């Protein structure tokens, strides 16, 4: 019996017991679908974060302080003059209500920053101007707003020169950012940037615990990182463990390690379903051998060899598992597509799909060996007498 005929016979036997076959592959379907869905979502989330980190440029350095000693604007000036450093700017996240003409804005990100912040972050001014050093020095009530806020409050008009209320006080709009979508978890189009010194009008302390630094070039990022770290530990006498100074390359590497760990963890959890599904396949194939004992005896009496019988049941097990794998892949992709419609990123990758196919076939082979070997070892006379 050739391979194609054996596969057709295996498929016929599977279709002859549809309900049992469906229940058998259910564990495989759940396991494969879980792997495709969970790993795809983890990869999608990691890819989104990596894209946002990379969009800032490899020459940007993040500085975060966990020490009682904080930084000030003089420290920002000093850091911008360090070796291999071009600019430095603080970032202060503020919580305040934004309104215009009685209409309030929700989901707005309000940031207190220095004059070089927009340049460091890679944002572009669409109209008007950037925050200046004079604005920061004079604590000017001026803001640069995102294009989404400009469209919502001013429609097609240019908002530059007009005012917007923040916690009831008027702030002059001096610039509008070009539309850029989301970056580092913030929607740039819904962003409001003001001089960090103006945060005092909102009752906020302007002690700096978070800042961005831009190196002279991407190649100088590591050197700039070392310069900033030395400044914090030697000049500000900070404990090295209480301040984080990392380049975008370091952050990307960390994200890759987290992604790899999460993928392995989720893959391990999903593999439990594959194990259960494989045991189900083996049990059903053992039952099938028992049910078809007389058929095996007839085939052996007509000249079928042990390997022919073994191949028949092994191929049936592989076909059953492969079909479960295909259904599981399709289900995982459909669920991933549904998840992506809710705003989650789903990136399964062709490699993961091919791996899922290989795993399903491997399950069929591994858990089909025992039943097929048992069938091949039946003696013809005893098989023919079996009732």
Coordinates of C-alpha atoms in Angstrom, one line a residue:
X1 CA 0.0 0.0 0.0
X2 CA 1.5 3.3 -1.1
X3 CA 1.6 6.5 1.0
X4 CA -1.2 8.3 -0.6
X5 CA -3.6 5.3 -0.2
X6 CA -2.5 5.0 3.4
X7 CA -3.3 8.7 4.1
X8 CA -6.7 8.3 2.3
X9 CA -7.5 5.3 4.5
X10 CA -6.4 7.2 7.6
X11 CA -8.6 10.2 6.7
X12 CA -11.6 7.8 6.0
X13 CA -11.2 6.3 9.5
X14 CA -11.1 9.7 11.1
X15 CA -14.2 10.9 9.3
X16 CA -15.9 7.6 10.2
X17 CA -15.7 8.7 13.9
X18 CA -16.2 12.5 13.6
X19 CA -17.3 13.2 17.1
X20 CA -14.5 11.1 18.7
X21 CA -12.0 12.7 16.3
X22 CA -13.2 16.2 17.2
X23 CA -13.0 15.6 20.9
X24 CA -9.5 14.0 20.4
X25 CA -8.0 17.0 18.7
X26 CA -9.7 19.6 21.0
X27 CA -6.7 19.6 23.3
X28 CA -4.3 20.1 20.4
X29 CA -6.6 22.9 19.0
X30 CA -6.6 24.7 22.3
X31 CA -2.9 24.3 22.8
X32 CA -1.9 25.5 19.3
X33 CA -4.4 28.4 19.3
X34 CA -3.1 29.5 22.7
X35 CA 0.5 29.5 21.5
X36 CA -0.3 31.5 18.4
X37 CA -2.5 34.0 20.2
X38 CA -0.4 34.6 23.4
X39 CA 3.0 34.7 21.7
X40 CA 1.6 36.8 18.9
X41 CA 0.2 39.3 21.4
X42 CA 3.5 39.4 23.4
X43 CA 5.5 39.9 20.1
X44 CA 3.0 42.6 19.0
X45 CA 3.3 44.5 22.3
X46 CA 7.1 44.1 22.3
X47 CA 7.3 45.3 18.7
X48 CA 5.2 48.3 19.5
X49 CA 7.4 49.3 22.4
X50 CA 10.6 48.7 20.4
X51 CA 9.3 50.9 17.6
X52 CA 8.5 53.7 20.0
X53 CA 11.9 53.4 21.6
X54 CA 13.7 53.2 18.3
X55 CA 11.7 56.2 17.0
X56 CA 13.4 58.4 19.5
X57 CA 16.8 57.6 18.0
X58 CA 19.8 55.7 19.3
X59 CA 21.4 58.9 20.6
X60 CA 18.8 59.5 23.3
X61 CA 19.6 58.7 26.9
X62 CA 17.0 58.3 29.7
X63 CA 17.9 59.5 33.2
X64 CA 15.8 58.6 36.2
X65 CA 16.5 59.5 39.8
X66 CA 15.4 57.4 42.9
X67 CA 17.5 59.4 45.3
X68 CA 16.6 62.0 47.9
X69 CA 19.0 64.3 46.0
X70 CA 17.2 65.7 43.0
X71 CA 18.3 67.7 40.0
X72 CA 17.5 71.3 38.9
X73 CA 17.9 73.4 35.8
X74 CA 21.5 74.2 36.6
X75 CA 22.2 70.5 36.5
X76 CA 20.5 70.3 33.1
X77 CA 22.8 73.0 31.8
X78 CA 25.9 71.3 33.3
X79 CA 24.9 67.9 31.8
X80 CA 24.4 69.5 28.4
X81 CA 28.0 70.6 28.5
X82 CA 29.4 67.1 29.3
X83 CA 31.6 65.2 26.9
X84 CA 29.7 63.7 24.0
X85 CA 26.4 65.4 25.2
X86 CA 24.5 67.8 23.0
X87 CA 21.3 68.6 25.0
X88 CA 19.5 67.8 28.2
X89 CA 16.0 68.4 29.2
X90 CA 13.8 67.5 32.2
X91 CA 10.4 65.9 31.9
X92 CA 7.7 66.5 34.5
X93 CA 4.4 64.8 34.1
X94 CA 1.6 67.0 35.4
X95 CA -2.0 66.4 36.3
X96 CA -4.3 69.3 35.4
X97 CA -7.6 70.0 33.7
X98 CA -7.5 71.6 30.2
X99 CA -10.4 73.6 28.8
X100 CA -11.4 76.1 26.2
X101 CA -14.7 78.0 26.0
X102 CA -16.4 75.7 28.5
X103 CA -15.3 72.5 26.6
X104 CA -13.0 70.2 28.5
X105 CA -10.3 68.0 27.1
X106 CA -9.9 64.4 28.4
X107 CA -6.9 62.1 27.8
X108 CA -4.5 65.0 27.6
X109 CA -0.8 64.5 28.6
X110 CA 0.5 67.7 30.3
X111 CA 4.3 67.9 30.4
X112 CA 6.6 70.4 32.0
X113 CA 9.9 70.5 30.1
X114 CA 13.0 72.5 29.1
X115 CA 13.6 74.4 25.8
X116 CA 15.4 71.4 24.2
X117 CA 12.8 68.8 25.1
X118 CA 10.9 68.9 21.7
X119 CA 14.1 68.6 19.8
X120 CA 15.4 65.7 21.9
X121 CA 12.2 63.8 21.6
X122 CA 12.2 64.2 17.8
X123 CA 8.9 66.1 17.6
X124 CA 8.3 68.7 14.9
X125 CA 6.7 72.2 15.3
X126 CA 3.9 72.5 12.7
X127 CA 3.1 76.1 13.3
X128 CA 4.3 78.8 15.8
X129 CA 7.5 78.3 17.8
X130 CA 9.1 76.1 20.4
X131 CA 9.4 76.9 24.1
X132 CA 12.5 79.2 24.5
X133 CA 15.1 79.5 27.2
X134 CA 13.5 82.9 28.2
X135 CA 10.1 81.2 28.6
X136 CA 11.7 78.7 31.0
X137 CA 13.7 81.4 32.9
X138 CA 10.6 83.7 33.3
X139 CA 8.2 80.9 34.1
X140 CA 6.0 82.1 31.1
X141 CA 2.5 80.8 31.0
X142 CA 3.0 79.5 27.4
X143 CA 2.2 76.1 25.9
X144 CA 2.9 74.0 22.8
X145 CA -0.1 71.8 22.0
X146 CA -0.7 68.7 19.9
X147 CA -2.5 68.8 16.6
X148 CA -5.4 66.9 18.0
X149 CA -6.1 69.5 20.7
X150 CA -5.7 72.3 18.1
X151 CA -8.3 70.6 15.8
X152 CA -10.8 70.0 18.6
X153 CA -10.8 73.5 20.1
X154 CA -9.9 75.7 17.1
X155 CA -11.2 73.6 14.1
X156 CA -9.4 74.9 11.0
X157 CA -8.1 78.1 12.7
X158 CA -4.5 78.7 13.8
X159 CA -4.5 78.7 17.7
X160 CA -1.1 80.4 18.0
X161 CA -1.5 83.6 20.0
X162 CA -4.8 82.5 21.5
X163 CA -5.2 81.2 25.0
X164 CA -6.3 78.0 26.6
X165 CA -7.2 77.4 30.3
X166 CA -5.3 75.0 32.5
X167 CA -6.8 74.7 36.0
X168 CA -8.7 77.9 35.3
X169 CA -5.6 80.0 34.3
X170 CA -5.0 81.3 30.8
X171 CA -1.9 80.0 29.0
X172 CA -0.9 81.4 25.6
X173 CA -0.5 78.9 22.8
X174 CA 2.8 79.6 21.1
X175 CA 3.1 76.5 18.9
X176 CA 1.4 73.4 17.5
X177 CA 3.2 70.1 17.1
X178 CA 2.9 68.2 13.8
X179 CA 0.7 65.1 14.0
X180 CA 2.8 62.1 15.1
X181 CA 0.5 59.6 16.8
X182 CA 1.7 57.7 19.9
X183 CA 5.3 57.7 21.2
X184 CA 6.6 56.1 24.4
X185 CA 3.0 55.5 25.6
X186 CA 1.9 59.1 25.0
X187 CA -0.3 60.4 22.2
X188 CA 1.7 63.3 20.8
X189 CA -1.4 64.7 19.2
X190 CA -3.0 65.1 22.7
X191 CA 0.0 66.5 24.3
X192 CA 0.5 69.9 26.0
X193 CA 4.1 71.0 26.7
X194 CA 4.8 74.0 29.0
X195 CA 8.0 75.4 30.6
X196 CA 8.8 73.3 33.6
X197 CA 9.1 76.4 35.8
X198 CA 5.4 77.2 35.0
X199 CA 4.4 74.0 36.9
X200 CA 4.6 76.1 40.1
X201 CA 1.4 77.8 39.1
X202 CA -0.2 74.3 39.3
X203 CA 1.1 73.8 42.8
X204 CA 3.8 71.3 41.5
X205 CA 7.3 71.0 42.7
X206 CA 9.9 71.5 40.0
X207 CA 12.4 69.1 41.5
X208 CA 13.8 67.0 38.6
X209 CA 13.8 63.2 38.9
X210 CA 13.4 62.4 35.2
X211 CA 15.3 63.7 32.2
X212 CA 16.3 63.0 28.6
X213 CA 19.8 63.6 27.2
X214 CA 20.8 63.6 23.6
X215 CA 24.3 62.6 22.6
X216 CA 26.3 64.3 19.9
X217 CA 25.9 61.3 17.6
X218 CA 24.5 57.8 17.8
X219 CA 28.1 56.5 18.1
X220 CA 28.7 58.8 21.1
X221 CA 25.6 57.4 23.0
X222 CA 27.6 55.1 25.2
X223 CA 30.2 57.7 26.0
X224 CA 27.5 60.3 26.8
X225 CA 25.8 57.7 29.0
X226 CA 29.1 57.3 30.9
X227 CA 29.6 61.1 31.2
X228 CA 26.1 61.6 32.7
X229 CA 26.5 58.6 35.1
X230 CA 29.8 60.0 36.3
X231 CA 28.3 63.5 36.8
X232 CA 25.5 62.1 39.0
X233 CA 27.8 59.9 41.1
X234 CA 30.8 62.1 41.4
X235 CA 29.4 65.7 41.2
X236 CA 26.0 65.1 42.8
X237 CA 27.3 62.2 45.0
X238 CA 24.4 59.9 44.2
X239 CA 24.4 56.3 44.9
X240 CA 24.9 54.4 41.6
X241 CA 22.0 52.1 42.5
X242 CA 19.6 55.1 43.0
X243 CA 19.9 56.5 39.5
X244 CA 19.2 54.8 36.1
X245 CA 21.1 56.1 33.0
X246 CA 20.3 54.0 29.9
X247 CA 20.6 54.4 26.2
X248 CA 17.8 53.4 23.8
X249 CA 20.0 50.4 22.7
X250 CA 20.1 49.2 26.3
X251 CA 16.3 49.6 26.6
X252 CA 15.8 47.6 23.4
X253 CA 18.1 44.9 24.6
X254 CA 16.1 44.7 27.9
X255 CA 12.8 44.6 26.0
X256 CA 14.1 41.7 23.8
X257 CA 15.1 39.7 26.9
X258 CA 11.7 40.3 28.5
X259 CA 10.0 39.4 25.3
X260 CA 12.0 36.2 25.1
X261 CA 11.2 35.2 28.7
X262 CA 7.5 35.9 28.3
X263 CA 7.4 33.9 25.1
X264 CA 9.0 30.9 26.7
X265 CA 6.8 31.2 29.8
X266 CA 3.6 31.4 27.7
X267 CA 4.8 28.7 25.4
X268 CA 5.4 26.5 28.4
X269 CA 1.9 27.1 29.7
X270 CA 0.4 26.4 26.3
X271 CA 2.4 23.2 26.0
X272 CA 0.5 21.7 28.8
X273 CA -2.6 21.7 26.5
X274 CA -0.5 20.1 23.8
X275 CA 0.6 17.3 26.2
X276 CA -3.0 16.7 27.2
X277 CA -4.0 16.7 23.6
X278 CA -1.2 14.2 22.8
X279 CA -2.3 11.8 25.5
X280 CA -5.8 12.1 24.1
X281 CA -4.5 11.1 20.6
X282 CA -2.7 8.1 22.0
X283 CA -5.7 6.9 24.0
X284 CA -8.0 7.1 21.0
X285 CA -5.5 5.4 18.8
X286 CA -5.2 2.5 21.4
X287 CA -9.0 2.2 21.3
X288 CA -8.9 2.2 17.5
X289 CA -6.4 -0.6 17.5
X290 CA -8.6 -2.6 19.8
X291 CA -11.7 -1.9 17.7
X292 CA -9.9 -2.9 14.5
X293 CA -8.1 -6.0 15.7
X294 CA -10.0 -8.3 13.3
X295 CA -9.2 -5.9 10.4
X296 CA -5.5 -6.1 11.4
X297 CA -5.6 -9.9 11.4
X298 CA -7.2 -9.9 7.9
X299 CA -4.6 -7.6 6.5
X300 CA -1.8 -9.6 8.0
X301 CA -3.2 -12.9 6.7
X302 CA -3.3 -11.3 3.2
X303 CA 0.4 -10.5 3.4
X304 CA 0.6 -7.1 5.1
X305 CA 4.0 -6.7 6.9
X306 CA 4.5 -5.3 10.4
X307 CA 5.8 -2.0 9.1
X308 CA 2.7 -1.7 6.8
X309 CA 0.4 -2.0 9.8
X310 CA 2.6 0.3 11.9
X311 CA 2.7 3.0 9.2
X312 CA -1.0 2.9 8.8
X313 CA -1.8 3.7 12.4
X314 CA 1.2 6.1 12.7
X315 CA 0.0 8.1 9.7
X316 CA -3.5 8.1 11.0
X317 CA -2.2 9.6 14.3
X318 CA -0.1 12.2 12.4
X319 CA -3.1 13.1 10.1
X320 CA -5.3 13.5 13.2
X321 CA -2.7 15.7 15.0
X322 CA -1.8 17.8 11.9
X323 CA -5.5 18.5 11.3
X324 CA -5.8 19.6 14.9
X325 CA -2.7 21.8 14.4
X326 CA -4.2 23.5 11.3
X327 CA -7.5 24.1 13.0
X328 CA -5.6 25.5 16.1
X329 CA -3.5 27.8 13.9
X330 CA -6.6 29.2 12.1
X331 CA -8.4 29.7 15.4
X332 CA -5.4 31.4 16.9
X333 CA -5.1 33.8 13.9
X334 CA -8.8 34.6 14.0
X335 CA -8.7 35.3 17.8
X336 CA -5.6 37.4 17.2
X337 CA -7.3 39.4 14.5
X338 CA -10.2 40.0 16.8
X339 CA -7.8 41.2 19.5
X340 CA -6.1 43.5 17.0
X341 CA -9.5 45.1 16.3
X342 CA -9.7 46.2 20.0
X343 CA -6.4 48.1 19.6
X344 CA -4.0 45.3 20.7
X345 CA -1.0 44.6 18.4
X346 CA -0.9 41.0 17.1
X347 CA 2.3 39.8 15.4
X348 CA 2.4 35.9 15.2
X349 CA 5.2 35.6 12.7
X350 CA 5.6 32.9 10.1
X351 CA 8.2 31.2 12.2
X352 CA 5.7 30.6 15.0
X353 CA 3.2 29.2 12.6
X354 CA 5.7 26.8 11.1
X355 CA 6.7 25.8 14.6
X356 CA 3.1 25.1 15.5
X357 CA 2.7 22.9 12.4
X358 CA 5.9 21.0 13.3
X359 CA 4.8 20.6 17.0
X360 CA 1.4 19.2 16.0
X361 CA 3.1 16.6 13.6
X362 CA 5.6 15.7 16.3
X363 CA 2.8 15.1 18.8
X364 CA 1.2 12.7 16.3
X365 CA 4.4 10.8 15.8
X366 CA 5.4 10.6 19.4
X367 CA 2.0 9.7 20.8
X368 CA 1.2 7.5 17.8
X369 CA 4.2 5.2 18.2
X370 CA 2.9 3.0 21.0
X371 CA -0.5 2.3 19.4
X372 CA 1.0 1.7 16.0
X373 CA 3.6 -0.7 17.5
X374 CA 0.9 -2.5 19.4
X375 CA -1.1 -3.0 16.3
X376 CA 1.9 -4.2 14.3
X377 CA 2.8 -6.8 17.0
X378 CA -0.7 -8.5 16.9
X379 CA -0.5 -12.1 15.8
X380 CA -2.7 -12.8 12.7
X381 CA -4.4 -15.9 14.2
X382 CA -5.3 -14.2 17.5
X383 CA -6.5 -11.1 15.7
X384 CA -8.8 -13.1 13.4
X385 CA -10.3 -14.9 16.4
X386 CA -10.9 -11.6 18.2
X387 CA -14.5 -10.7 18.8

